[in-house]
CSV table of C-alpha atoms in Angstrom, one decimal:
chain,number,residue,atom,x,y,z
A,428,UNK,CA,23.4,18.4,3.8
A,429,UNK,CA,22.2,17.9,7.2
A,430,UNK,CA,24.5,19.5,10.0
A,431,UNK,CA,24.3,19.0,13.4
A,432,UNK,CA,22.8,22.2,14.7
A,433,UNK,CA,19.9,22.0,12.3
A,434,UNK,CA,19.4,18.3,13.0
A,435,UNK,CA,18.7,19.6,16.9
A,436,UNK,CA,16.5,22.2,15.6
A,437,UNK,CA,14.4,19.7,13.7
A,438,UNK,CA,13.8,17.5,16.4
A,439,UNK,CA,13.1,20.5,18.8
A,440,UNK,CA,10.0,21.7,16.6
A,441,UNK,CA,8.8,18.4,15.8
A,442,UNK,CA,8.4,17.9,19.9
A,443,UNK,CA,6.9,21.6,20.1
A,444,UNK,CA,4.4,21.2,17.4
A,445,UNK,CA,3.6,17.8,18.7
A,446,UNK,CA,3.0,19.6,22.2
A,447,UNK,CA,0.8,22.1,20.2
A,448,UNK,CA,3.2,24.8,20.5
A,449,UNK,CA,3.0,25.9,17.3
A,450,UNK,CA,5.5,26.6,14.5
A,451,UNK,CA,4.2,23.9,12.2
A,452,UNK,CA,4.8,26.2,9.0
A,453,UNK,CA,8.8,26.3,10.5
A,454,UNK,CA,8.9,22.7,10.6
A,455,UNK,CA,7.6,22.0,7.0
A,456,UNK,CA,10.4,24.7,6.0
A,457,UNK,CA,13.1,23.1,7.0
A,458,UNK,CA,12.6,19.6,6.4
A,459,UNK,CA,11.9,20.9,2.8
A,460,UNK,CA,15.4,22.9,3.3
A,461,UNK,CA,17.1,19.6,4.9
A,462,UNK,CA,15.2,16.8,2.3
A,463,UNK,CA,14.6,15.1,4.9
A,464,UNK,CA,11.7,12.4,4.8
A,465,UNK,CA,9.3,12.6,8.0
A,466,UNK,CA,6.2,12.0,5.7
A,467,UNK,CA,3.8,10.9,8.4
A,468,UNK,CA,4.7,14.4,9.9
A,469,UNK,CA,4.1,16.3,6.8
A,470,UNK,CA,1.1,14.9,6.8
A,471,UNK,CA,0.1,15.2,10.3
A,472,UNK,CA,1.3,19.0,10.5
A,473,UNK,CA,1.0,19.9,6.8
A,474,UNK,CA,-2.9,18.9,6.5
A,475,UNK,CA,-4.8,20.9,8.9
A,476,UNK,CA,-2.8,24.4,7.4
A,477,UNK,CA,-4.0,23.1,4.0
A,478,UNK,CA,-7.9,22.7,5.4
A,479,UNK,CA,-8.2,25.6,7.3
A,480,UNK,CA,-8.9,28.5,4.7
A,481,UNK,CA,-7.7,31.2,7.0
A,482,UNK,CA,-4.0,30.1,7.3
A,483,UNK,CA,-3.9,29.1,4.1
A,484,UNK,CA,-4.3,32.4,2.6
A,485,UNK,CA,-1.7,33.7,5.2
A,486,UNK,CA,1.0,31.6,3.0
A,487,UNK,CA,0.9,33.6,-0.2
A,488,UNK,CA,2.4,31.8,-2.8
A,489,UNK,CA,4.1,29.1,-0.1
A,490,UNK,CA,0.5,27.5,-0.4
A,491,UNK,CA,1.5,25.7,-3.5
A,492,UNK,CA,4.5,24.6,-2.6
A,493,UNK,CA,3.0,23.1,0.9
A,494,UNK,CA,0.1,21.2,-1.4
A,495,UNK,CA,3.5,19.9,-3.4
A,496,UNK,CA,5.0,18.7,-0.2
A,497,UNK,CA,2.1,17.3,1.6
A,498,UNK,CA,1.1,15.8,-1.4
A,499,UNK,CA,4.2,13.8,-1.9
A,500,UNK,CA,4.1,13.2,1.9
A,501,UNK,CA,0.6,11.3,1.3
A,502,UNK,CA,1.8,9.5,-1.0
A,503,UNK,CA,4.3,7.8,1.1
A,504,UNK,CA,1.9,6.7,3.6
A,505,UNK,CA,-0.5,5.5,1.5
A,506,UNK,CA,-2.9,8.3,1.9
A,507,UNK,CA,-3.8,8.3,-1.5
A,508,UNK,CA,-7.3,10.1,-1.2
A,509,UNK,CA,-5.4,13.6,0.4
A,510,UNK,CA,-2.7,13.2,-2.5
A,511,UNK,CA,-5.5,13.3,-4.8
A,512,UNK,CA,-7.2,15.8,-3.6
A,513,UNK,CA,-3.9,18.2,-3.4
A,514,UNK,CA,-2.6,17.5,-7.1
A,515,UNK,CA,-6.4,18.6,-7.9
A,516,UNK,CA,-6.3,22.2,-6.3
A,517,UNK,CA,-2.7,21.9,-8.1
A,518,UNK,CA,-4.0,20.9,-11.5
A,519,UNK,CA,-6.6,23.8,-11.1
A,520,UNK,CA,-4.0,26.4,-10.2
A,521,UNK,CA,-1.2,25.1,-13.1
A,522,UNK,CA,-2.9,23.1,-15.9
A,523,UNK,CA,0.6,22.9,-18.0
A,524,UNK,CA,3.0,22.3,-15.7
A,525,UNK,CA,5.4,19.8,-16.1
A,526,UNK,CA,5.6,19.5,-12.4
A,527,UNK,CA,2.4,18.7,-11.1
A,528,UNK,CA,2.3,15.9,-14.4
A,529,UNK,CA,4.6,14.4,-12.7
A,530,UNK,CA,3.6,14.2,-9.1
A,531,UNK,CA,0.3,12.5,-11.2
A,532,UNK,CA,2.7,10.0,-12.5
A,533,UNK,CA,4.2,9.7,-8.8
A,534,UNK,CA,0.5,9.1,-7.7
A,535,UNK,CA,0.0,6.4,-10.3
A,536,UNK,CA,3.6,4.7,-8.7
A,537,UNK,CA,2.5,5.3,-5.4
A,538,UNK,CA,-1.3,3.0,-6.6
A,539,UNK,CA,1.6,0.3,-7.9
A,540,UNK,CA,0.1,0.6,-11.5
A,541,UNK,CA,3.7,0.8,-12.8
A,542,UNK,CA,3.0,0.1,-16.6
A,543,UNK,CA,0.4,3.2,-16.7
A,544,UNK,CA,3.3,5.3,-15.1
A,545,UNK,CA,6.0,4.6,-17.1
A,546,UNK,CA,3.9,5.9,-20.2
A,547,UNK,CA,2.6,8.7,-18.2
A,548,UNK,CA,6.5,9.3,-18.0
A,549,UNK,CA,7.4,8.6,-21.7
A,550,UNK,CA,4.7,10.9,-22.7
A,551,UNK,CA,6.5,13.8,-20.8
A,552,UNK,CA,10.1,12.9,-21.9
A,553,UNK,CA,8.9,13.4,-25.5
A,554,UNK,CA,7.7,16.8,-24.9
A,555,UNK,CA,11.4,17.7,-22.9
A,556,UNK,CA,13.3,14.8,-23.6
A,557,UNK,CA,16.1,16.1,-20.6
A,558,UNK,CA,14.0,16.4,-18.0
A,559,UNK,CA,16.5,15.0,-15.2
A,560,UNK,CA,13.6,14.5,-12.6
A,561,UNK,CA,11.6,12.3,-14.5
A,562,UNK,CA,14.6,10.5,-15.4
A,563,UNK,CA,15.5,9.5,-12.2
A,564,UNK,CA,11.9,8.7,-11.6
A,565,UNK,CA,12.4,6.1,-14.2
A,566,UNK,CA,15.0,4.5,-12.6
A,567,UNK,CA,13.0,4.6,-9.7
A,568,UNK,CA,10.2,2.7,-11.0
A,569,UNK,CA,12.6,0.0,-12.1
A,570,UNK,CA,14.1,-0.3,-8.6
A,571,UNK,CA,10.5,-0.3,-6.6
A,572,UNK,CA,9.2,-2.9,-9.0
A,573,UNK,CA,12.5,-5.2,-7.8
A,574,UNK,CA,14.4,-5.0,-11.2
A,575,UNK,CA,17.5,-3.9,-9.9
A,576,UNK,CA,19.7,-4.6,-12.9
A,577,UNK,CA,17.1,-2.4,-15.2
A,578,UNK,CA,17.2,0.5,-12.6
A,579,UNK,CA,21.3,0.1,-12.9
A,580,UNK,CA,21.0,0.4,-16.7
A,581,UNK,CA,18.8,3.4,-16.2
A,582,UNK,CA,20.8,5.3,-13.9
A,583,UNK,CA,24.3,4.4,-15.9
A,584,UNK,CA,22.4,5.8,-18.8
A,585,UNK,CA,21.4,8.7,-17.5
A,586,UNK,CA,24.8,9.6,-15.9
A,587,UNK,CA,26.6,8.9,-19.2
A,588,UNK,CA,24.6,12.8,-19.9
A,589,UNK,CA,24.9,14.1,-16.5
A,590,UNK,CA,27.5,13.2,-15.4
A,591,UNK,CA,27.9,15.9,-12.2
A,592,UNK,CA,24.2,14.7,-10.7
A,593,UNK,CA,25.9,13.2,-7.5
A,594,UNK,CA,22.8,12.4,-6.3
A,595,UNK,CA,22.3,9.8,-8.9
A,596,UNK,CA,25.6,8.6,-8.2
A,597,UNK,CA,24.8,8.1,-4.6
A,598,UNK,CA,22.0,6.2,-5.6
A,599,UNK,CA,24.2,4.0,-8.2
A,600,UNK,CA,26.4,3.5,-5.4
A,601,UNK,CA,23.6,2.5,-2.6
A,602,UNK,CA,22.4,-0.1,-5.3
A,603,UNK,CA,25.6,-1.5,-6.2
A,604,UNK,CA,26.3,-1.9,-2.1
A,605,UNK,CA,23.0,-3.4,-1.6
A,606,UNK,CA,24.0,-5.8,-4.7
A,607,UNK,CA,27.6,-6.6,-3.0
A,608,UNK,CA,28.9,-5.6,-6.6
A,609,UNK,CA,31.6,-3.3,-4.4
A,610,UNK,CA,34.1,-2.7,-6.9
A,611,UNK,CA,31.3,-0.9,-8.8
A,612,UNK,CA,30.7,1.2,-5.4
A,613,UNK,CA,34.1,1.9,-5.0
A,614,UNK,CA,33.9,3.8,-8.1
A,615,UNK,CA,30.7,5.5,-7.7
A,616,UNK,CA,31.8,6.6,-4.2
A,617,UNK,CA,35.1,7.9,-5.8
A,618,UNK,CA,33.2,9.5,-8.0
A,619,UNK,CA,31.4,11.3,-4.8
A,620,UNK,CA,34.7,12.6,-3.5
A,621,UNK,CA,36.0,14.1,-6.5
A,622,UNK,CA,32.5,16.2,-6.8
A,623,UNK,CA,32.2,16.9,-2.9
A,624,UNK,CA,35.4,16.4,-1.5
A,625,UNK,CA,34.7,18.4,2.0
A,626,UNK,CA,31.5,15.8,2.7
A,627,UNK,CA,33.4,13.3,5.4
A,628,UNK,CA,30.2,10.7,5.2
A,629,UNK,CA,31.7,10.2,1.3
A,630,UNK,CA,35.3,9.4,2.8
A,631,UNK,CA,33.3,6.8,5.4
A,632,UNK,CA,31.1,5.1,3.0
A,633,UNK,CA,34.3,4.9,0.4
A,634,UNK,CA,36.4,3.5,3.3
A,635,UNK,CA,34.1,0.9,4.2
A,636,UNK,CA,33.7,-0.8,0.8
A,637,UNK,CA,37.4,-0.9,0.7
A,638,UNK,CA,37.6,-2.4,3.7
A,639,UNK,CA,34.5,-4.8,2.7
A,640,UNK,CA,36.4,-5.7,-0.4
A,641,UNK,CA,39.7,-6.6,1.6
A,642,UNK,CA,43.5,-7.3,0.7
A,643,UNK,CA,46.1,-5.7,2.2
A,644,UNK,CA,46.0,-2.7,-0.4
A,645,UNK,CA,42.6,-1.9,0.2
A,646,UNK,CA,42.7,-2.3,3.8
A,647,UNK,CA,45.8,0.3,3.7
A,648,UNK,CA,43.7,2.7,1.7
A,649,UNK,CA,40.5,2.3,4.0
A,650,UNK,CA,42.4,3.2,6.8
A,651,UNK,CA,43.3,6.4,5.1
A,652,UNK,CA,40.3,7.2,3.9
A,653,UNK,CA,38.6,6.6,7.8
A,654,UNK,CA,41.1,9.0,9.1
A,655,UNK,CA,40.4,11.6,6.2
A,656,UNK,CA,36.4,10.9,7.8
A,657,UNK,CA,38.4,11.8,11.4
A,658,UNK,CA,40.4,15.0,10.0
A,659,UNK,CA,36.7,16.2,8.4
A,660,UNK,CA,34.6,15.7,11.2
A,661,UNK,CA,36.7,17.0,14.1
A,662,UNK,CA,37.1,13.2,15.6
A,663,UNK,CA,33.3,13.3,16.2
A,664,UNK,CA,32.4,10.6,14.1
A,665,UNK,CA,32.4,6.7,15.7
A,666,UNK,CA,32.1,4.7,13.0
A,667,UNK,CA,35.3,6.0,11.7
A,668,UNK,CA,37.3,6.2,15.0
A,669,UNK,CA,35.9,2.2,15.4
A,670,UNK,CA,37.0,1.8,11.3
A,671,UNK,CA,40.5,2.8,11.8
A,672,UNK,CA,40.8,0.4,15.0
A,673,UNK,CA,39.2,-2.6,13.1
A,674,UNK,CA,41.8,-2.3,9.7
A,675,UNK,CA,44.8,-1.7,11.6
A,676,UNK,CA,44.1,-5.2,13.5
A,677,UNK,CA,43.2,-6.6,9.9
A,678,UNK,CA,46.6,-5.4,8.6
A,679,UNK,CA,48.7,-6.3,11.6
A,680,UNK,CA,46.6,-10.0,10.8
A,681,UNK,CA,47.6,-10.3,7.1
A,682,UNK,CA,51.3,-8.5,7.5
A,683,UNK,CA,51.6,-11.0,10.6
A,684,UNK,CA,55.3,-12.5,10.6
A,685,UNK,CA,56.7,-10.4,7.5
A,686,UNK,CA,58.9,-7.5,8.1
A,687,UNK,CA,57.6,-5.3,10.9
A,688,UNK,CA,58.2,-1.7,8.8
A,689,UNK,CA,55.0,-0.2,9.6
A,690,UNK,CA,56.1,0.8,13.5
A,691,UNK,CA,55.3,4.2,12.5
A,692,UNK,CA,51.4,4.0,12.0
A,693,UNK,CA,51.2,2.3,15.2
A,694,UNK,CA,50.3,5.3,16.8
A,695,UNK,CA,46.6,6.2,15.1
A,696,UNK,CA,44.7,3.2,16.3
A,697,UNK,CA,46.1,3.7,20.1
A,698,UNK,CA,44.9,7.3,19.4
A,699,UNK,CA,41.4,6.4,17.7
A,700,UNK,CA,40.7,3.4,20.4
A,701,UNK,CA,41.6,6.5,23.2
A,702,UNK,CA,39.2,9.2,21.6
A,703,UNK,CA,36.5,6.1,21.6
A,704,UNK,CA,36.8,5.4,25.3
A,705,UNK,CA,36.8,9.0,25.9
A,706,UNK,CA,33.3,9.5,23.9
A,707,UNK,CA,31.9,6.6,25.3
A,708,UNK,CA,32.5,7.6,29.0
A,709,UNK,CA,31.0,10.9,28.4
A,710,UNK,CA,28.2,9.9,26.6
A,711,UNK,CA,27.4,6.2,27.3
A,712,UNK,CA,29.3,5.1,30.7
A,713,UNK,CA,26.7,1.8,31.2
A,714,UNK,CA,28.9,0.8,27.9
A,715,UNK,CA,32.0,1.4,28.6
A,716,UNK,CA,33.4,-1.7,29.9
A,717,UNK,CA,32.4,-3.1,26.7
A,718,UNK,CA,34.2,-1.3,24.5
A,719,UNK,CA,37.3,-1.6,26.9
A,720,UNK,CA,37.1,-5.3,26.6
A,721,UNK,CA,36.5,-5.6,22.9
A,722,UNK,CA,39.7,-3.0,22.6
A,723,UNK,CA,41.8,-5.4,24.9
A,724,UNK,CA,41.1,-7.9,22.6
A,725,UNK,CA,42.3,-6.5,19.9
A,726,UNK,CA,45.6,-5.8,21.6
A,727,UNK,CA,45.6,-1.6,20.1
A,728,UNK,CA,47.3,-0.3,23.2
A,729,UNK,CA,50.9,-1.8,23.2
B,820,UNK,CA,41.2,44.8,20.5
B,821,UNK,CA,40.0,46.3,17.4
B,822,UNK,CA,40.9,50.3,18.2
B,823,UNK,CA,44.1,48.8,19.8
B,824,UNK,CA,45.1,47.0,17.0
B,825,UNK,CA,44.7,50.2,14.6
B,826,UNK,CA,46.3,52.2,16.4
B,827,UNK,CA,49.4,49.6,16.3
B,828,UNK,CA,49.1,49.7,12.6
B,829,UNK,CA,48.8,53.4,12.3
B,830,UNK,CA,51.8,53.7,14.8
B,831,UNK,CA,53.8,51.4,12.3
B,832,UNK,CA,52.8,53.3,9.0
B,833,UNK,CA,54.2,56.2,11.0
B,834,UNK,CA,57.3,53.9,11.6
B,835,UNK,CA,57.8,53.0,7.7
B,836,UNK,CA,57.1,56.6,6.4
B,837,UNK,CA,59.7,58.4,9.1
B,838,UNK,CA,62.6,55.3,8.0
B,839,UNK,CA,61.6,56.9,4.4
B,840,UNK,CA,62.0,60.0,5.4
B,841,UNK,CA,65.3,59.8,7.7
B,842,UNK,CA,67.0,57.8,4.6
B,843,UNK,CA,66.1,60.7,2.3
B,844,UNK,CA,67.5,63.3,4.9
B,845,UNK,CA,70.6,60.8,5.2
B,846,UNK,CA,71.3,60.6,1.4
B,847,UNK,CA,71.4,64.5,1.6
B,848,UNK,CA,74.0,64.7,4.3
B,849,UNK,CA,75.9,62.2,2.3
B,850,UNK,CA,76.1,64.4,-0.6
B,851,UNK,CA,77.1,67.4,1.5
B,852,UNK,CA,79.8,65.2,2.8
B,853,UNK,CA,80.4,63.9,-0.5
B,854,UNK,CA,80.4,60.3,-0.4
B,855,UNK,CA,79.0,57.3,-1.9
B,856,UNK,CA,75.7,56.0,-0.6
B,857,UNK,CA,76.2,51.8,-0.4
B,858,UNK,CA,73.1,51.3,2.7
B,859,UNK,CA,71.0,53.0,5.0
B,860,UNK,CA,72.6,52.8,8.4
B,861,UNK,CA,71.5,50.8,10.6
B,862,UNK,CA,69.3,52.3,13.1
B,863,UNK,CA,67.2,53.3,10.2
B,864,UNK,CA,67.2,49.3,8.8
B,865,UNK,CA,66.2,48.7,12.7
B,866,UNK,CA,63.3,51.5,12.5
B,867,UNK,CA,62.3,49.7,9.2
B,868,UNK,CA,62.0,45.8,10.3
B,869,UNK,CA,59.8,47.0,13.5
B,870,UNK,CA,57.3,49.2,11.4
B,871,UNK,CA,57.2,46.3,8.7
B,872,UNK,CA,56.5,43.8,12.1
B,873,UNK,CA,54.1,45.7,13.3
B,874,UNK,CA,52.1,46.1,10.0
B,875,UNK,CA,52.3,42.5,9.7
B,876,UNK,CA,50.7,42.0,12.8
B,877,UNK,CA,47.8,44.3,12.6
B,878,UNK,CA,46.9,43.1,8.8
B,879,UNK,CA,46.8,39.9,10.4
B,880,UNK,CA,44.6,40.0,14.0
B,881,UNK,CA,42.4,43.6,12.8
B,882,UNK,CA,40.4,41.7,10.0
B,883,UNK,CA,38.9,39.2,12.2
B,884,UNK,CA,39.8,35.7,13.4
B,885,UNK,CA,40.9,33.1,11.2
B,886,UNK,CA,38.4,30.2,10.6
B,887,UNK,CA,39.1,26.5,10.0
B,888,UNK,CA,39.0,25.3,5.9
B,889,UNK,CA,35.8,23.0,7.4
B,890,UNK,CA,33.5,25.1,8.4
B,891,UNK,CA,31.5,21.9,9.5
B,892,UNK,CA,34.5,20.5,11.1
B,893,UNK,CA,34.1,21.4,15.0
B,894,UNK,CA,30.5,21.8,16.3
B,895,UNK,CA,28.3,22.1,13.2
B,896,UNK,CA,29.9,19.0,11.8
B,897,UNK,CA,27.8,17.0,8.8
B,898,UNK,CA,25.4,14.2,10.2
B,899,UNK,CA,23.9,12.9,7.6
B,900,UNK,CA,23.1,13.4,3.9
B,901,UNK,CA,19.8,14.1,2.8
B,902,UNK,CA,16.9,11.5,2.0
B,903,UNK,CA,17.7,10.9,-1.7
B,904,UNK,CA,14.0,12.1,-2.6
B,905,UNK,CA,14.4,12.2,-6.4
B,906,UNK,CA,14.0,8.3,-5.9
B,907,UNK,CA,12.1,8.1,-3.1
B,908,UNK,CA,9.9,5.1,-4.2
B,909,UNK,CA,7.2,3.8,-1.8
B,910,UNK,CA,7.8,-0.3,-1.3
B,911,UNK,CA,7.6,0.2,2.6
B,912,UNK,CA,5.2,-0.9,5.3
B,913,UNK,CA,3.0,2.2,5.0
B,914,UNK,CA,1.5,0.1,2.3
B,915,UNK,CA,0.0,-2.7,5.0
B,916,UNK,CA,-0.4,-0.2,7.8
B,917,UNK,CA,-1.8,2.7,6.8
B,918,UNK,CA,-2.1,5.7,8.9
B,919,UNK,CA,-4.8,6.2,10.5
B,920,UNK,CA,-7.0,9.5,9.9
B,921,UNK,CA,-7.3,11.9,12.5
């Protein structure tokens, strides 16, 4: 999980080891530590330390795990040469491991030659036929090669066995968005919140394909679920301050002209439309009249 | 705030044990006196109440300040979740423009 303190510390040693001050070994720690995917930067910080023999040596036993990284980093940029060259010095330092087969069969996905990696992966299922990695792997290939409905199968499998990998189920649930199959979301996101109920961008993306999917019910629940978003994030969060002002218009729409029993909620979206215009004047005044308008027009402030 | 505090707890330890003590001393008058013993009077159920207040309060501000459920809630909020890396796959436009070497 990325918070926001280390996302400012990211960015501040990207610009310092872009200005050559150094600290390029920090920066490979923590976007290890964060997962976060700033490949060409790997690559572009990651390389010379592998090259030069001196710092290399300094790493100890961190040298492996930076071939691993900048390896993978390659990879994604099409840099296929250096990722060869790193699984090599890999291959030479651990000829059995299961690990470095499998950044070969990532190379082989990376050349597009998906038929040869999918054996390459069968062949190491047989020898540790629950290997989770390279069953998500599997369901990667499916998705890169555009066969969405085979990468579904895949993953649905492979949560049937385990069941509490919510990163999987993230992934089901991005798919299943991207397919607007939202029903299908709306369970893989509740899924999500019962494993990690404290993560408020879980709430969001739940309340959004409710609100997506529509009906009054839904809408009702959205609205919740954006204020849950609110309650986890200290207000902080836009999208869900915007979220609760856009489905209490849609339900003032649909209950239009039926009894008028829901005076008491009236009060969040005057409340979320206020916290907006005060976040917006701090942080983006040139915008503001913007927003004011657009909440005028939706008649929140009675 | 810390020695203060102590001190305040220690002051209302002393509170409890001498409202132990005086009903004790109480209890033996009454049985000089010989009569039946139905409550402690009431100075003594005063003396109690303010040495059980004042424990309260120290066990409650000398630990340390309370701190939300969230811990992410206020400034270290969550931004974002992690690149899903276990299926990163590699479909992008690094394919047609590949990085230059430095």
């Amino acid at each position: 999980m990325v918070v926001a303190a280390e996302e400012k510390e990211l960015k501040r040693l990207e610009t310092q080891v872009e200005n050559g001050g150094g600290g390029a070994w920090d920066y490979l720690c923590l976007v290890r530590k964060l997962k976060a995917r700033c490949s060409h930067n790997v690559l572009k910080f990651g390389l010379p330390i592998l090259k030069d023999p001196n710092s290399r040596s300094k790493l100890g036993s961190d040298e492996w795990t930076l071939y691993e990284q900048v390896a993978i980093a390659a990879m994604d940029c099409q840099q296929l040469e250096v990722a060869k060259d790193c699984l090599k010095s890999l291959c030479k330092k651990f000829p059995e491991s299961t690990r470095v087969a499998r950044l070969e069969c990532m190379l082989l996905e990376a050349k597009g030659s998906w038929a040869e990696a999918e054996n390459a992966y069968a062949r190491l299922l047989e020898d540790n036929p629950l290997d989770q990695a390279i069953h998500k792997r599997k369901a990667a290939i499916a998705k890169a090669q555009g066969n969405i409905s085979s990468a579904i199968e895949c993953l649905n499998k492979y949560l049937e066995i385990f069941m509490a990998d919510h990163d999987a189920w993230r992934e089901l649930a991005e798919i299943y968005v991207s397919l607007q199959m939202y029903k299908q979301a709306a369970f893989c996101y509740e899924e999500l919140i019962l494993s990690q109920p404290t993560v408020p961008l879980y709430h969001l993306a739940y309340a959004e394909v409710l609100y997506t999917l529509g009906g009054l019910e839904n809408l009702q629940m959205a609205k919740k679920y954006y204020a849950s978003t609110i309650d986890l994030t200290g207000g902080k969060n836009t999208r869900a301050l915007f979220g609760i002002c856009l489905c209490s218009v849609a339900i003032g729409q649909l209950t239009k002209g039926r009894n008028k029993d829901e005076k008491e909620a009236s009060e969040l979206p005057s409340l979320a439309a206020t916290a907006l215009m005060k976040e917006y004047k701090e942080r983006a005044p040139d915008k503001l009249p913007l927003l004011t308008s657009t909440v005028k027009s939706m008649k929140l402030f009675s | 705030m810390g020695m203060v505090g102590f001190l305040v707890g220690v002051f209302g330890g002393l509170l409890l044990s001498h409202a132990a003590y005086a009903t004790v001393q109480y209890r033996g008058m009454l049985m000089i006196v010989e009569e039946e013993f139905s409550r402690p009077p009431m100075n003594i159920v005063m003396e109690l109440v303010l040495g059980l207040a004042l424990c309260i309060w120290t066990a409650l501000t000398v630990p340390g300040k309370f701190l939300s459920i969230l811990p992410h809630s206020d400034e270290n909020r969550l931004v974002s979740l992690p690149a899903n890396l276990d299926f990163m796959i590699f479909n992008h436009r690094g394919k047609v423009f590949p990085l230059k070497q430095t």
